[in-house]
Structures are given as structure tokens and as C-alpha cells.
mmCIF file of C-alpha atoms in Angstrom:
data_model
loop_
_atom_site.group_PDB
_atom_site.id
_atom_site.type_symbol
_atom_site.label_atom_id
_atom_site.label_comp_id
_atom_site.label_asym_id
_atom_site.label_seq_id
_atom_site.Cartn_x
_atom_site.Cartn_y
_atom_site.Cartn_z
ATOM 1 C CA MET A 1 0.071 0.022 0.001
ATOM 2 C CA ILE A 2 2.914 2.380 0.718
ATOM 3 C CA PHE A 3 4.234 1.873 -2.894
ATOM 4 C CA ASN A 4 0.734 2.472 -4.237
ATOM 5 C CA TRP A 5 0.426 5.846 -2.299
ATOM 6 C CA LEU A 6 3.904 6.789 -3.408
ATOM 7 C CA THR A 7 3.034 5.955 -7.057
ATOM 8 C CA LEU A 8 -0.033 8.150 -6.860
ATOM 9 C CA ALA A 9 1.900 11.039 -5.154
ATOM 10 C CA VAL A 10 4.540 10.902 -7.828
ATOM 11 C CA LEU A 11 1.989 10.931 -10.629
ATOM 12 C CA VAL A 12 0.167 13.907 -9.076
ATOM 13 C CA VAL A 13 3.620 15.801 -8.912
ATOM 14 C CA LEU A 14 4.332 14.899 -12.498
ATOM 15 C CA ASN A 15 0.851 16.187 -13.595
ATOM 16 C CA LEU A 16 1.262 19.358 -11.605
ATOM 17 C CA ALA A 17 4.772 19.951 -13.244
ATOM 18 C CA VAL A 18 3.364 20.208 -16.729
ATOM 19 C CA LEU A 19 0.068 21.715 -15.832
ATOM 20 C CA PRO A 20 1.248 25.398 -16.333
ATOM 21 C CA TYR A 21 2.014 24.587 -19.976
ATOM 22 C CA PHE A 22 -1.614 23.427 -20.555
ATOM 23 C CA LEU A 23 -2.904 26.437 -18.612
ATOM 24 C CA TYR A 24 -0.904 28.571 -20.802
ATOM 25 C CA LEU A 25 -2.406 26.964 -23.972
ATOM 26 C CA LEU A 26 -5.864 27.293 -22.507
ATOM 27 C CA ALA A 27 -5.414 30.973 -21.563
ATOM 28 C CA THR A 28 -4.018 32.066 -24.963
ATOM 29 C CA SER A 29 -6.518 30.094 -26.940
ATOM 30 C CA VAL A 30 -9.633 31.245 -25.145
ATOM 31 C CA ALA A 31 -8.300 34.818 -25.121
ATOM 32 C CA ALA A 32 -7.621 34.647 -28.916
ATOM 33 C CA MET A 33 -11.164 33.280 -29.585
ATOM 34 C CA ARG A 34 -12.675 36.162 -27.614
ATOM 35 C CA THR A 35 -10.701 38.905 -29.500
ATOM 36 C CA ARG A 36 -12.483 41.057 -32.071
ATOM 37 C CA ARG A 37 -10.841 42.258 -35.120
ATOM 38 C CA GLU A 38 -9.989 45.778 -35.615
ATOM 39 C CA ARG A 39 -11.903 47.754 -38.052
ATOM 40 C CA PRO A 40 -9.944 49.317 -41.105
ATOM 41 C CA SER A 41 -8.862 52.842 -40.613
ATOM 42 C CA LEU A 42 -10.197 55.556 -42.962
ATOM 43 C CA GLU A 43 -7.324 57.987 -42.167
ATOM 44 C CA GLU A 44 -4.905 58.937 -44.822
ATOM 45 C CA PRO A 45 -1.680 56.872 -44.457
ATOM 46 C CA LEU A 46 1.286 58.911 -43.437
ATOM 47 C CA SER A 47 3.995 56.478 -42.230
ATOM 48 C CA ARG A 48 7.100 56.080 -44.473
ATOM 49 C CA PHE A 49 8.231 52.544 -44.935
ATOM 50 C CA LEU A 50 11.237 50.690 -46.359
ATOM 51 C CA ILE A 51 10.468 47.004 -47.372
ATOM 52 C CA VAL A 52 13.665 45.056 -46.808
ATOM 53 C CA ILE A 53 13.994 41.734 -48.650
ATOM 54 C CA PRO A 54 16.970 39.679 -47.442
ATOM 55 C CA ALA A 55 17.949 37.226 -50.162
ATOM 56 C CA HIS A 56 20.623 34.614 -50.600
ATOM 57 C CA ASN A 57 20.417 32.905 -54.008
ATOM 58 C CA GLU A 58 16.781 33.522 -54.546
ATOM 59 C CA GLU A 59 16.524 33.889 -58.293
ATOM 60 C CA SER A 60 13.707 31.286 -58.400
ATOM 61 C CA GLY A 61 11.253 33.572 -56.404
ATOM 62 C CA ILE A 62 12.614 36.991 -55.980
ATOM 63 C CA THR A 63 10.708 38.475 -58.944
ATOM 64 C CA THR A 64 7.390 37.382 -57.482
ATOM 65 C CA THR A 65 8.256 38.652 -53.976
ATOM 66 C CA ILE A 66 9.266 42.067 -55.337
ATOM 67 C CA ARG A 67 6.093 42.452 -57.487
ATOM 68 C CA SER A 68 4.024 41.539 -54.647
ATOM 69 C CA CYS A 69 5.458 44.264 -52.518
ATOM 70 C CA LEU A 70 5.352 46.839 -55.188
ATOM 71 C CA ALA A 71 1.641 46.073 -55.560
ATOM 72 C CA ALA A 72 0.855 47.374 -52.122
ATOM 73 C CA ASN A 73 -2.268 49.465 -51.742
ATOM 74 C CA TYR A 74 -0.241 52.268 -50.398
ATOM 75 C CA PRO A 75 0.967 55.660 -51.702
ATOM 76 C CA ARG A 76 4.009 54.845 -53.878
ATOM 77 C CA SER A 77 5.848 57.947 -52.687
ATOM 78 C CA ARG A 78 5.626 56.741 -49.131
ATOM 79 C CA PHE A 79 7.435 53.399 -49.451
ATOM 80 C CA GLY A 80 10.519 51.835 -51.093
ATOM 81 C CA VAL A 81 11.923 48.429 -51.625
ATOM 82 C CA VAL A 82 15.495 47.265 -51.184
ATOM 83 C CA VAL A 83 16.907 43.701 -51.553
ATOM 84 C CA ILE A 84 19.846 42.634 -49.714
ATOM 85 C CA ALA A 85 21.656 40.375 -52.177
ATOM 86 C CA ASP A 86 23.640 38.452 -49.500
ATOM 87 C CA ASN A 87 26.597 36.339 -50.643
ATOM 88 C CA CYS A 88 24.620 35.676 -53.854
ATOM 89 C CA SER A 89 26.243 33.680 -56.667
ATOM 90 C CA ASP A 90 23.186 33.558 -58.756
ATOM 91 C CA ARG A 91 20.933 35.896 -60.695
ATOM 92 C CA THR A 92 19.158 37.416 -57.602
ATOM 93 C CA ALA A 93 20.798 40.890 -57.977
ATOM 94 C CA PRO A 94 20.255 41.572 -61.635
ATOM 95 C CA LEU A 95 16.598 40.301 -61.593
ATOM 96 C CA ALA A 96 15.841 42.570 -58.688
ATOM 97 C CA THR A 97 17.575 45.536 -60.383
ATOM 98 C CA ALA A 98 15.553 44.915 -63.572
ATOM 99 C CA LEU A 99 12.362 45.437 -61.557
ATOM 100 C CA GLY A 100 13.514 48.917 -60.564
ATOM 101 C CA VAL A 101 14.131 48.393 -56.838
ATOM 102 C CA ARG A 102 17.341 49.146 -54.987
ATOM 103 C CA VAL A 103 19.897 46.369 -54.526
ATOM 104 C CA VAL A 104 22.504 46.223 -51.818
ATOM 105 C CA GLU A 105 25.114 43.544 -52.373
ATOM 106 C CA ARG A 106 26.986 42.115 -49.534
ATOM 107 C CA PHE A 107 29.826 39.589 -49.507
ATOM 108 C CA ASP A 108 31.214 38.192 -46.267
ATOM 109 C CA SER A 109 32.655 34.621 -46.004
ATOM 110 C CA VAL A 110 32.423 34.550 -42.197
ATOM 111 C CA LYS A 111 29.324 36.394 -41.124
ATOM 112 C CA LYS A 112 26.939 34.426 -43.240
ATOM 113 C CA SER A 113 23.149 34.608 -42.041
ATOM 114 C CA LYS A 114 19.957 36.616 -42.445
ATOM 115 C CA GLY A 115 20.700 38.392 -39.075
ATOM 116 C CA PHE A 116 24.120 39.691 -40.319
ATOM 117 C CA ALA A 117 22.490 40.986 -43.531
ATOM 118 C CA ILE A 118 19.911 42.878 -41.759
ATOM 119 C CA GLU A 119 22.338 44.447 -39.330
ATOM 120 C CA PHE A 120 24.593 45.313 -42.249
ATOM 121 C CA LEU A 121 21.664 47.216 -43.978
ATOM 122 C CA ILE A 122 20.490 48.996 -40.805
ATOM 123 C CA ASP A 123 23.927 50.177 -40.031
ATOM 124 C CA ALA A 124 24.308 51.481 -43.600
ATOM 125 C CA LEU A 125 20.971 53.300 -43.268
ATOM 126 C CA MET A 126 22.135 54.924 -39.925
ATOM 127 C CA GLN A 127 25.376 56.050 -41.283
ATOM 128 C CA SER A 128 23.830 57.563 -44.366
ATOM 129 C CA GLY A 129 21.112 59.343 -42.401
ATOM 130 C CA GLU A 130 18.453 57.653 -44.500
ATOM 131 C CA LEU A 131 16.929 55.987 -41.339
ATOM 132 C CA ASP A 132 15.860 59.523 -40.209
ATOM 133 C CA SER A 133 13.623 59.950 -43.178
ATOM 134 C CA LEU A 134 11.775 56.496 -42.447
ATOM 135 C CA ASP A 135 9.256 55.674 -39.892
ATOM 136 C CA ALA A 136 9.726 51.806 -40.057
ATOM 137 C CA LEU A 137 11.443 48.831 -41.812
ATOM 138 C CA VAL A 138 9.310 46.011 -42.883
ATOM 139 C CA LEU A 139 11.145 42.649 -43.261
ATOM 140 C CA ILE A 140 9.879 40.149 -45.878
ATOM 141 C CA ASP A 141 11.394 36.928 -46.814
ATOM 142 C CA ALA A 142 12.415 36.306 -50.407
ATOM 143 C CA ASP A 143 10.035 33.431 -50.881
ATOM 144 C CA THR A 144 6.938 35.397 -49.839
ATOM 145 C CA THR A 145 3.851 37.322 -51.219
ATOM 146 C CA VAL A 146 2.020 39.854 -48.979
ATOM 147 C CA ASP A 147 -1.560 41.162 -48.587
ATOM 148 C CA ARG A 148 -1.986 44.404 -50.542
ATOM 149 C CA ASP A 149 -3.190 46.256 -47.279
ATOM 150 C CA LEU A 150 -0.090 45.151 -45.221
ATOM 151 C CA LEU A 151 1.468 48.578 -45.142
ATOM 152 C CA LEU A 152 -1.970 50.143 -44.415
ATOM 153 C CA CYS A 153 -2.209 47.848 -41.300
ATOM 154 C CA PHE A 154 1.355 48.740 -40.245
ATOM 155 C CA ASP A 155 0.564 52.397 -40.582
ATOM 156 C CA ARG A 156 -2.408 52.173 -38.302
ATOM 157 C CA GLY A 157 -0.247 50.422 -35.734
ATOM 158 C CA LEU A 158 2.455 52.838 -35.848
ATOM 159 C CA ARG A 159 0.228 55.835 -35.548
ATOM 160 C CA SER A 160 -1.350 54.107 -32.400
ATOM 161 C CA GLY A 161 2.140 54.143 -30.853
ATOM 162 C CA ARG A 162 3.373 50.636 -31.464
ATOM 163 C CA ASP A 163 7.015 50.144 -32.320
ATOM 164 C CA TRP A 164 7.165 46.481 -32.991
ATOM 165 C CA ILE A 165 4.441 44.758 -35.128
ATOM 166 C CA GLN A 166 4.084 41.201 -36.376
ATOM 167 C CA SER A 167 1.730 40.363 -39.169
ATOM 168 C CA TYR A 168 0.134 36.919 -39.634
ATOM 169 C CA TYR A 169 2.726 34.670 -41.277
ATOM 170 C CA THR A 170 1.128 31.767 -42.987
ATOM 171 C CA VAL A 171 1.783 29.288 -45.895
ATOM 172 C CA ALA A 172 1.419 30.246 -49.566
ATOM 173 C CA ASN A 173 1.341 26.705 -51.108
ATOM 174 C CA ARG A 174 -1.029 25.407 -48.292
ATOM 175 C CA ASP A 175 -2.797 22.713 -50.253
ATOM 176 C CA GLU A 176 0.247 21.338 -52.149
ATOM 177 C CA THR A 177 0.756 18.323 -49.939
ATOM 178 C CA TRP A 178 -0.269 16.923 -46.724
ATOM 179 C CA ARG A 179 2.778 18.478 -45.202
ATOM 180 C CA THR A 180 1.974 21.939 -46.281
ATOM 181 C CA ARG A 181 -1.573 21.537 -45.099
ATOM 182 C CA LEU A 182 -0.353 20.514 -41.685
ATOM 183 C CA MET A 183 2.083 23.446 -41.657
ATOM 184 C CA THR A 184 -0.713 25.774 -42.532
ATOM 185 C CA TYR A 185 -2.629 24.420 -39.419
ATOM 186 C CA GLY A 186 0.590 24.579 -37.283
ATOM 187 C CA PHE A 187 1.264 28.082 -38.366
ATOM 188 C CA SER A 188 -2.182 29.069 -37.377
ATOM 189 C CA LEU A 189 -1.463 28.058 -33.875
ATOM 190 C CA PHE A 190 2.135 29.258 -33.431
ATOM 191 C CA ASN A 191 1.960 32.280 -35.710
ATOM 192 C CA GLY A 192 -1.589 33.198 -35.071
ATOM 193 C CA VAL A 193 -3.529 32.026 -32.015
ATOM 194 C CA THR A 194 -0.486 32.168 -29.715
ATOM 195 C CA LEU A 195 0.350 35.805 -30.689
ATOM 196 C CA LEU A 196 -3.281 36.957 -30.713
ATOM 197 C CA GLY A 197 -3.823 35.441 -27.250
ATOM 198 C CA GLN A 198 -0.742 36.975 -25.733
ATOM 199 C CA ASN A 199 -1.781 40.494 -26.721
ATOM 200 C CA ALA A 200 -5.328 39.741 -25.562
ATOM 201 C CA LEU A 201 -3.779 38.820 -22.186
ATOM 202 C CA GLY A 202 -2.067 42.176 -22.046
ATOM 203 C CA THR A 203 1.345 40.724 -22.667
ATOM 204 C CA SER A 204 3.851 41.013 -25.630
ATOM 205 C CA ALA A 205 3.559 38.762 -28.651
ATOM 206 C CA GLY A 206 6.662 37.552 -30.424
ATOM 207 C CA LEU A 207 8.401 38.199 -33.740
ATOM 208 C CA ARG A 208 8.220 35.407 -36.371
ATOM 209 C CA GLY A 209 10.976 36.548 -38.910
ATOM 210 C CA ASN A 210 8.687 37.252 -41.839
ATOM 211 C CA GLY A 211 6.161 40.194 -42.155
ATOM 212 C CA MET A 212 7.930 42.156 -39.188
ATOM 213 C CA CYS A 213 7.513 46.028 -38.959
ATOM 214 C CA LEU A 214 10.302 47.607 -36.769
ATOM 215 C CA SER A 215 9.921 51.265 -36.192
ATOM 216 C CA THR A 216 12.984 53.430 -36.642
ATOM 217 C CA ARG A 217 12.405 55.065 -33.306
ATOM 218 C CA GLY A 218 12.332 51.546 -31.743
ATOM 219 C CA LEU A 219 15.552 50.594 -33.640
ATOM 220 C CA ARG A 220 17.459 53.572 -32.322
ATOM 221 C CA ARG A 221 16.397 52.433 -28.827
ATOM 222 C CA ARG A 222 17.019 48.670 -29.347
ATOM 223 C CA PRO A 223 19.474 48.122 -32.284
ATOM 224 C CA TRP A 224 19.420 44.943 -34.185
ATOM 225 C CA LYS A 225 22.175 42.658 -32.940
ATOM 226 C CA SER A 226 20.837 39.167 -33.637
ATOM 227 C CA HIS A 227 22.729 36.569 -35.687
ATOM 228 C CA GLY A 228 21.689 33.023 -34.271
ATOM 229 C CA LEU A 229 19.949 30.114 -35.884
ATOM 230 C CA VAL A 230 16.582 31.993 -35.321
ATOM 231 C CA GLU A 231 17.484 35.458 -35.475
ATOM 232 C CA ASP A 232 13.871 36.694 -35.218
ATOM 233 C CA MET A 233 13.241 34.876 -32.024
ATOM 234 C CA GLU A 234 16.521 36.203 -30.606
ATOM 235 C CA TYR A 235 15.763 39.762 -31.393
ATOM 236 C CA SER A 236 12.177 39.174 -30.086
ATOM 237 C CA TRP A 237 13.264 38.047 -26.685
ATOM 238 C CA THR A 238 15.877 40.775 -26.447
ATOM 239 C CA LEU A 239 13.009 43.281 -26.812
ATOM 240 C CA ARG A 240 10.680 41.456 -24.398
ATOM 241 C CA ILE A 241 13.229 41.191 -21.647
ATOM 242 C CA ALA A 242 13.945 44.870 -21.993
ATOM 243 C CA GLY A 243 10.267 45.642 -21.379
ATOM 244 C CA GLU A 244 9.314 46.269 -25.066
ATOM 245 C CA LYS A 245 5.727 45.134 -26.351
ATOM 246 C CA ILE A 246 5.294 43.518 -29.566
ATOM 247 C CA ALA A 247 1.921 43.847 -31.219
ATOM 248 C CA PHE A 248 0.345 41.148 -33.422
ATOM 249 C CA GLN A 249 -1.557 42.516 -36.425
ATOM 250 C CA PRO A 250 -3.795 39.602 -37.704
ATOM 251 C CA GLU A 251 -5.695 41.694 -40.286
ATOM 252 C CA ALA A 252 -2.835 41.520 -42.706
ATOM 253 C CA SER A 253 -0.900 38.435 -43.757
ATOM 254 C CA VAL A 254 2.300 37.423 -45.450
ATOM 255 C CA TYR A 255 2.508 34.073 -47.316
ATOM 256 C CA GLY A 256 5.747 32.054 -47.263
ATOM 257 C CA ALA A 257 6.426 29.138 -49.512
ATOM 258 C CA MET A 258 7.189 25.899 -47.477
ATOM 259 C CA PRO A 259 8.867 22.670 -48.690
ATOM 260 C CA GLY A 260 6.156 20.310 -49.876
ATOM 261 C CA GLY A 261 8.053 17.160 -49.580
ATOM 262 C CA GLY A 262 10.222 15.635 -46.598
ATOM 263 C CA GLY A 263 13.512 16.031 -48.330
ATOM 264 C CA GLN A 264 16.757 17.875 -47.273
ATOM 265 C CA ALA A 265 15.050 21.277 -47.635
ATOM 266 C CA ALA A 266 12.363 20.456 -45.079
ATOM 267 C CA ALA A 267 14.952 18.696 -42.842
ATOM 268 C CA ASN A 268 17.305 21.728 -42.717
ATOM 269 C CA GLN A 269 14.516 24.045 -41.968
ATOM 270 C CA ARG A 270 13.137 21.989 -39.203
ATOM 271 C CA ARG A 271 16.538 21.318 -37.749
ATOM 272 C CA ARG A 272 17.289 25.024 -37.611
ATOM 273 C CA TRP A 273 13.977 25.796 -35.918
ATOM 274 C CA GLU A 274 14.105 23.166 -33.365
ATOM 275 C CA PHE A 275 17.658 23.660 -32.235
ATOM 276 C CA GLY A 276 17.320 27.380 -32.514
ATOM 277 C CA ARG A 277 14.542 27.283 -29.900
ATOM 278 C CA GLY A 278 16.637 25.503 -27.419
ATOM 279 C CA GLU A 279 19.428 28.028 -28.106
ATOM 280 C CA ILE A 280 16.982 30.830 -27.174
ATOM 281 C CA ARG A 281 15.669 29.054 -24.179
ATOM 282 C CA ASN A 282 19.211 28.497 -22.735
ATOM 283 C CA LYS A 283 20.213 32.146 -23.477
ATOM 284 C CA TYR A 284 17.152 34.123 -22.352
ATOM 285 C CA LEU A 285 15.448 32.169 -19.375
ATOM 286 C CA GLY A 286 17.953 33.321 -16.739
ATOM 287 C CA PRO A 287 17.723 36.975 -17.683
ATOM 288 C CA LEU A 288 13.897 36.780 -18.026
ATOM 289 C CA LEU A 289 13.584 35.504 -14.419
ATOM 290 C CA ARG A 290 16.020 37.977 -13.104
ATOM 291 C CA TYR A 291 14.534 41.094 -14.805
ATOM 292 C CA ASP A 292 12.392 43.007 -12.203
ATOM 293 C CA GLN A 293 10.637 45.415 -14.616
ATOM 294 C CA ILE A 294 8.182 42.921 -15.909
ATOM 295 C CA GLY A 295 5.221 42.038 -13.759
ATOM 296 C CA TRP A 296 4.724 38.485 -12.454
ATOM 297 C CA TRP A 297 1.842 37.808 -14.802
ATOM 298 C CA GLU A 298 3.770 38.637 -17.983
ATOM 299 C CA LYS A 299 6.810 36.897 -16.548
ATOM 300 C CA LEU A 300 4.936 33.683 -16.046
ATOM 301 C CA ILE A 301 3.464 33.700 -19.558
ATOM 302 C CA ALA A 302 6.787 34.504 -21.014
ATOM 303 C CA ALA A 303 8.503 31.694 -19.016
ATOM 304 C CA CYS A 304 5.837 29.208 -20.104
ATOM 305 C CA GLU A 305 6.290 30.240 -23.651
ATOM 306 C CA LEU A 306 10.088 30.043 -23.511
ATOM 307 C CA THR A 307 10.308 26.677 -21.934
ATOM 308 C CA ILE A 308 7.324 24.905 -23.315
ATOM 309 C CA PRO A 309 8.073 21.727 -25.370
ATOM 310 C CA SER A 310 7.177 21.464 -28.997
ATOM 311 C CA MET A 311 3.626 20.404 -29.527
ATOM 312 C CA GLY A 312 4.859 17.001 -30.564
ATOM 313 C CA GLY A 313 6.728 16.661 -27.269
ATOM 314 C CA LEU A 314 3.815 17.993 -25.246
ATOM 315 C CA ALA A 315 1.416 15.704 -26.992
ATOM 316 C CA ILE A 316 3.722 12.616 -26.068
ATOM 317 C CA VAL A 317 3.943 13.763 -22.371
ATOM 318 C CA TYR A 318 0.016 14.247 -22.414
ATOM 319 C CA LEU A 319 -0.561 10.666 -23.741
ATOM 320 C CA LEU A 320 1.846 9.186 -21.291
ATOM 321 C CA LEU A 321 0.388 11.034 -18.235
ATOM 322 C CA VAL A 322 -3.221 10.346 -19.158
ATOM 323 C CA ALA A 323 -2.416 6.627 -19.761
ATOM 324 C CA LEU A 324 -0.708 6.375 -16.256
ATOM 325 C CA ASP A 325 -3.493 8.343 -14.678
ATOM 326 C CA ALA A 326 -6.099 6.180 -16.165
ATOM 327 C CA SER A 327 -4.241 3.047 -15.007
ATOM 328 C CA ALA A 328 -3.919 4.340 -11.452
ATOM 329 C CA LEU A 329 -7.533 5.294 -11.291
ATOM 330 C CA LEU A 330 -8.709 1.918 -12.509
ATOM 331 C CA THR A 331 -6.467 -0.069 -10.221
ATOM 332 C CA SER A 332 -8.465 -1.268 -7.150
ATOM 333 C CA THR A 333 -5.499 -1.169 -4.724
ATOM 334 C CA VAL A 334 -5.458 2.709 -4.744
ATOM 335 C CA LEU A 335 -9.224 3.192 -3.935
ATOM 336 C CA GLY A 336 -8.210 4.409 -0.413
ATOM 337 C CA SER A 337 -6.794 7.680 -1.594
ATOM 338 C CA PRO A 338 -9.833 9.856 -2.815
ATOM 339 C CA ILE A 339 -7.875 13.118 -2.682
ATOM 340 C CA LEU A 340 -5.014 11.791 -4.759
ATOM 341 C CA ARG A 341 -7.249 9.979 -7.200
ATOM 342 C CA GLY A 342 -9.474 13.162 -7.524
ATOM 343 C CA SER A 343 -6.354 15.185 -8.277
ATOM 344 C CA LEU A 344 -5.388 12.925 -11.009
ATOM 345 C CA LEU A 345 -8.778 12.915 -12.624
ATOM 346 C CA ALA A 346 -8.911 16.708 -12.455
ATOM 347 C CA CYS A 347 -5.476 17.046 -14.035
ATOM 348 C CA SER A 348 -6.329 14.655 -16.805
ATOM 349 C CA LEU A 349 -9.569 16.458 -17.594
ATOM 350 C CA PHE A 350 -7.988 19.842 -17.445
ATOM 351 C CA MET A 351 -5.129 18.861 -19.911
ATOM 352 C CA THR A 352 -7.551 17.366 -22.250
ATOM 353 C CA ALA A 353 -9.857 20.470 -22.241
ATOM 354 C CA SER A 354 -6.763 22.617 -22.736
ATOM 355 C CA LEU A 355 -5.642 20.701 -25.803
ATOM 356 C CA LEU A 356 -9.004 20.643 -27.388
ATOM 357 C CA SER A 357 -9.443 24.409 -26.803
ATOM 358 C CA TYR A 358 -6.038 25.036 -28.368
ATOM 359 C CA ALA A 359 -6.575 22.612 -31.255
ATOM 360 C CA PHE A 360 -9.879 24.109 -32.457
ATOM 361 C CA SER A 361 -9.031 27.846 -31.771
ATOM 362 C CA PRO A 362 -7.651 28.719 -35.257
ATOM 363 C CA PHE A 363 -10.985 27.823 -36.708
ATOM 364 C CA ILE A 364 -12.725 30.429 -34.474
ATOM 365 C CA ALA A 365 -10.136 32.971 -33.791
ATOM 366 C CA LEU A 366 -8.572 33.222 -37.298
ATOM 367 C CA ARG A 367 -11.444 31.731 -39.391
ATOM 368 C CA LEU A 368 -9.141 28.888 -40.734
ATOM 369 C CA PRO A 369 -11.190 26.815 -43.067
ATOM 370 C CA TRP A 370 -12.536 23.797 -41.424
ATOM 371 C CA ARG A 371 -11.102 21.558 -44.134
ATOM 372 C CA TYR A 372 -7.736 21.747 -42.276
ATOM 373 C CA VAL A 373 -9.022 19.657 -39.401
ATOM 374 C CA SER A 374 -8.250 16.569 -41.459
ATOM 375 C CA SER A 375 -4.437 17.499 -41.456
ATOM 376 C CA ILE A 376 -4.384 16.613 -37.714
ATOM 377 C CA ALA A 377 -4.309 12.987 -38.663
ATOM 378 C CA PHE A 378 -0.928 13.433 -40.076
ATOM 379 C CA PHE A 379 0.451 14.824 -36.887
ATOM 380 C CA PRO A 380 1.920 11.563 -35.566
ATOM 381 C CA VAL A 381 3.895 11.039 -38.710
ATOM 382 C CA TYR A 382 5.191 14.552 -38.552
ATOM 383 C CA VAL A 383 6.213 14.059 -34.954
ATOM 384 C CA GLY A 384 8.151 10.926 -35.871
ATOM 385 C CA TRP A 385 9.897 12.615 -38.645
ATOM 386 C CA LYS A 386 10.848 15.514 -36.319
ATOM 387 C CA LEU A 387 12.277 13.119 -33.874
ATOM 388 C CA LEU A 388 14.445 11.558 -36.551
ATOM 389 C CA ILE A 389 15.657 14.905 -37.683
ATOM 390 C CA SER A 390 16.648 15.983 -34.111
ATOM 391 C CA LEU A 391 18.828 12.925 -33.937
ATOM 392 C CA SER A 392 21.008 14.115 -36.646
ATOM 393 C CA GLY A 393 22.464 16.770 -34.520
ATOM 394 C CA ARG A 394 22.643 20.552 -34.100
ATOM 395 C CA PRO A 395 23.388 22.725 -37.297
ATOM 396 C CA LYS A 396 26.799 24.244 -37.007
ATOM 397 C CA GLN A 397 25.634 27.458 -38.681
ATOM 398 C CA TRP A 398 22.768 29.176 -40.333
ATOM 399 C CA VAL A 399 21.643 27.313 -43.376
ATOM 400 C CA ARG A 400 19.307 28.799 -46.074
ATOM 401 C CA THR A 401 16.291 26.565 -46.824
ATOM 402 C CA GLU A 402 16.526 25.321 -50.395
ATOM 403 C CA ARG A 403 13.436 26.326 -52.531
ATOM 404 C CA GLU A 404 11.601 23.764 -54.417
ATOM 405 C CA PRO A 405 10.897 24.116 -58.199
ATOM 406 C CA SER A 406 7.135 24.526 -57.901
ATOM 407 C CA ARG A 407 6.433 28.194 -57.207
ATOM 408 C CA GLU A 408 3.046 28.908 -58.721
ATOM 409 C CA ALA A 409 1.320 28.796 -55.357
ATOM 410 C CA VAL A 410 3.251 31.692 -54.258
ATOM 411 C CA ALA A 411 2.212 33.887 -57.124
ATOM 412 C CA GLU A 412 -1.432 32.996 -56.820
ATOM 413 C CA HIS A 413 -2.398 32.618 -53.236
ATOM 414 C CA LYS A 414 -5.892 32.834 -51.700
ATOM 415 C CA ASP A 415 -7.075 34.589 -48.609
ATOM 416 C CA PRO A 416 -6.773 32.138 -45.616
ATOM 417 C CA THR A 417 -10.290 32.981 -44.417
ATOM 418 C CA GLN A 418 -11.883 31.563 -47.623
#
């Protein structure tokens, strides 16, 4: 009987240890579903933007991306486009030049990453004084198309006092394969519901690397110094720990092309994302806990976000705990402990409700078409693939994701709410 009581106690402790993560999922998903979308502003746009497109050997898609940016529904005199041709050995630079946009070429055999390219351009803008004539930089990946009203949404955010804005980053070729459909659903959670819920709870959202608006007043206050595997998350946490607030703007989207197959391109991308998250957690958790200018509520939410396992890992933990809880509850030898048994039942039910709320929140909060529910069936396959990828080891440096030949989905995307 002592062993059974001890087993129950250990199970309760294990349940309570992971409960904050499920509370975090429940809180953000419920807050996101209760959020109302902002109405479009009728005021004349005033902000001056520079759209920055970092590109490394992007000749296959750079033309589509530039044309998408130039087609913005915004006064042409109030925005420009610049392509950073970073260590390019293909036709990226001449293709961009032919479309009439500015091209800045950079060659550095040591500092090779998107983060270094962005820092290089910002430093050049500061030294030339051009940054003083701008209100914000908008960072767009070179495999991306954008909503025509993206700059209008950013203008509204800047005029309301926001310095850091993240648009909704989703998938362009969403129906190409089961993998891109699953990534569309996954992006709706990580790049949509999570950010929307964080803002609704009164805390900072995070930057997602594509479709970011950085005000020039903010950049003078917090210069860009991020060069890791996931430079966007690195800069995002630098801002948040310093007390800055990042706003999520779901009314405008950017659409990035994702690898449709499970080849080396997808593996490199996933490996960089997964190991990059671990790198960020190790670097910023200590400073976050020590920083005393953030309230306990925001610090708690940020700590959960920073340390939460991937959804695959959390799903595995959930299944194991629920199985153990059910086994303990159904074992007759532990009937003498109603408090511990009740705690196990309550924990299992709460975790289940949290996952269900989070899983279905994109269809309500972001109006994701319900047909993407079926993509969840491929989740176990995706988790197994991710586990195999993680066994291949950490990337030694930033590696560009290879683009696949098929790009038509990028040029002709549909609104994700349809």
C-alpha cells in the first residue's frame, strides 16, 4: 500500500509539473477566440516605409516577391523596396535591379546569415542618415507574397504608438501536399492563436521573422544585434526582456512558400527551428527570471512560452500521463486515496480540455477553413519525422532553406479565411 500511495503522489507531482503549460495553452486560445478584429482605418496613411528583402540565391522567387511588395495598396511615394543580395552567386541581384528596386550587395565569407545581412543594412541606413527619413522597416522573406493592405495595417499600428508589429505569417502553397496543409494548421497555432492570445492577455507577442514591422524610433532604442539560428526569436526576446511590447496584427498576412516534400530542404529548415528554440531558451530564461521590470503575470506567461516543449513533445507527455493516470484510477489497490485520485482525474480532464481548446481555436479566432481539421491525422507522422531529424545533430551554422521548383502557389495565393 505504501508503494501505491507513493506512486499516486509521484503521478500527481508529474501532472502538476506540466500543468502550467496546459494552462498557458488554454489561456491564450480562449483569449484569442474572444478577441474582436480591428476595423480598417479611414485615415490617410502617413508612415514612410522601407520594405527590406534579405535574399541569398533567391533567383527562383525574388521576382514574384518584389512584384507583390510593389503592388501594395499604399501611396508609392511613401514606401520603397530594397533587396539585400547576401553572398549571392546566382541572378538574384540583376533580376531585382531589372524591376527597378534598390539592390545592396553584401559579401562576407564569415558572417553568413540573415541576421548579419539585416544588421549590415540597418547600419548603412544609419550612417547615411536615410533611417531618419523613415518611420519603419518592414522585413519580408524572399519566398513570400504579401497582402495588398499590409502597409496600411502597419501604418495604423505605428500611429497608435506601436514600435514592433508582427503580421500573420502563414503558408502560400497550403494545399500542395499533406505536409503543407499540416504546416498551415501549425502556423495558425504558433504564428496566429498564440500571438493573438498573448496580446489579448495584455502581454507582448513575439516576432516570427517574416512580415515584421520595426519602427525606426524603436531601432534607435534597441538596435538589431541578432545573428543566431533563429535571429527573429533572438531579437524578439531581447526586446521583451527589455520591457518592449510586440503587437500582433492579424488583419494582414504574409505568405511564405514551404517545402512540400520531406527532403533535405524540409529537414534543414526543421533542424534550424528546433535547435534554435533550444538555443534561445538557454540564453534568455535566466535574464527573464532576473529582470524585475516585468510584472509577475507577464513573466509567468513568457516563461511558459520560452520553456514549453514542442507540440509533438507536449502531446507525447500528455498521452503518457493520461495513460498512467487512467491506469492508477482503474487499479483497485489505490481506492483508499480519494484526494490523490481526484487530483489525477482533475489534471487529466484539465489537460484534455486545454488541448481541445487550443486545437480548435484557429477555426474560430482566425477563421481557418474547417477542411484543415483533417490535417491533424498526419500529426503523428510529422512528430516521428521531427524526432528523426533531431537525432541528426545541431546545425553548425545558419543554413538557407532550399527552394523547391514549384512556385506557382506563391504567385497565386488565396485569402486564408476563404
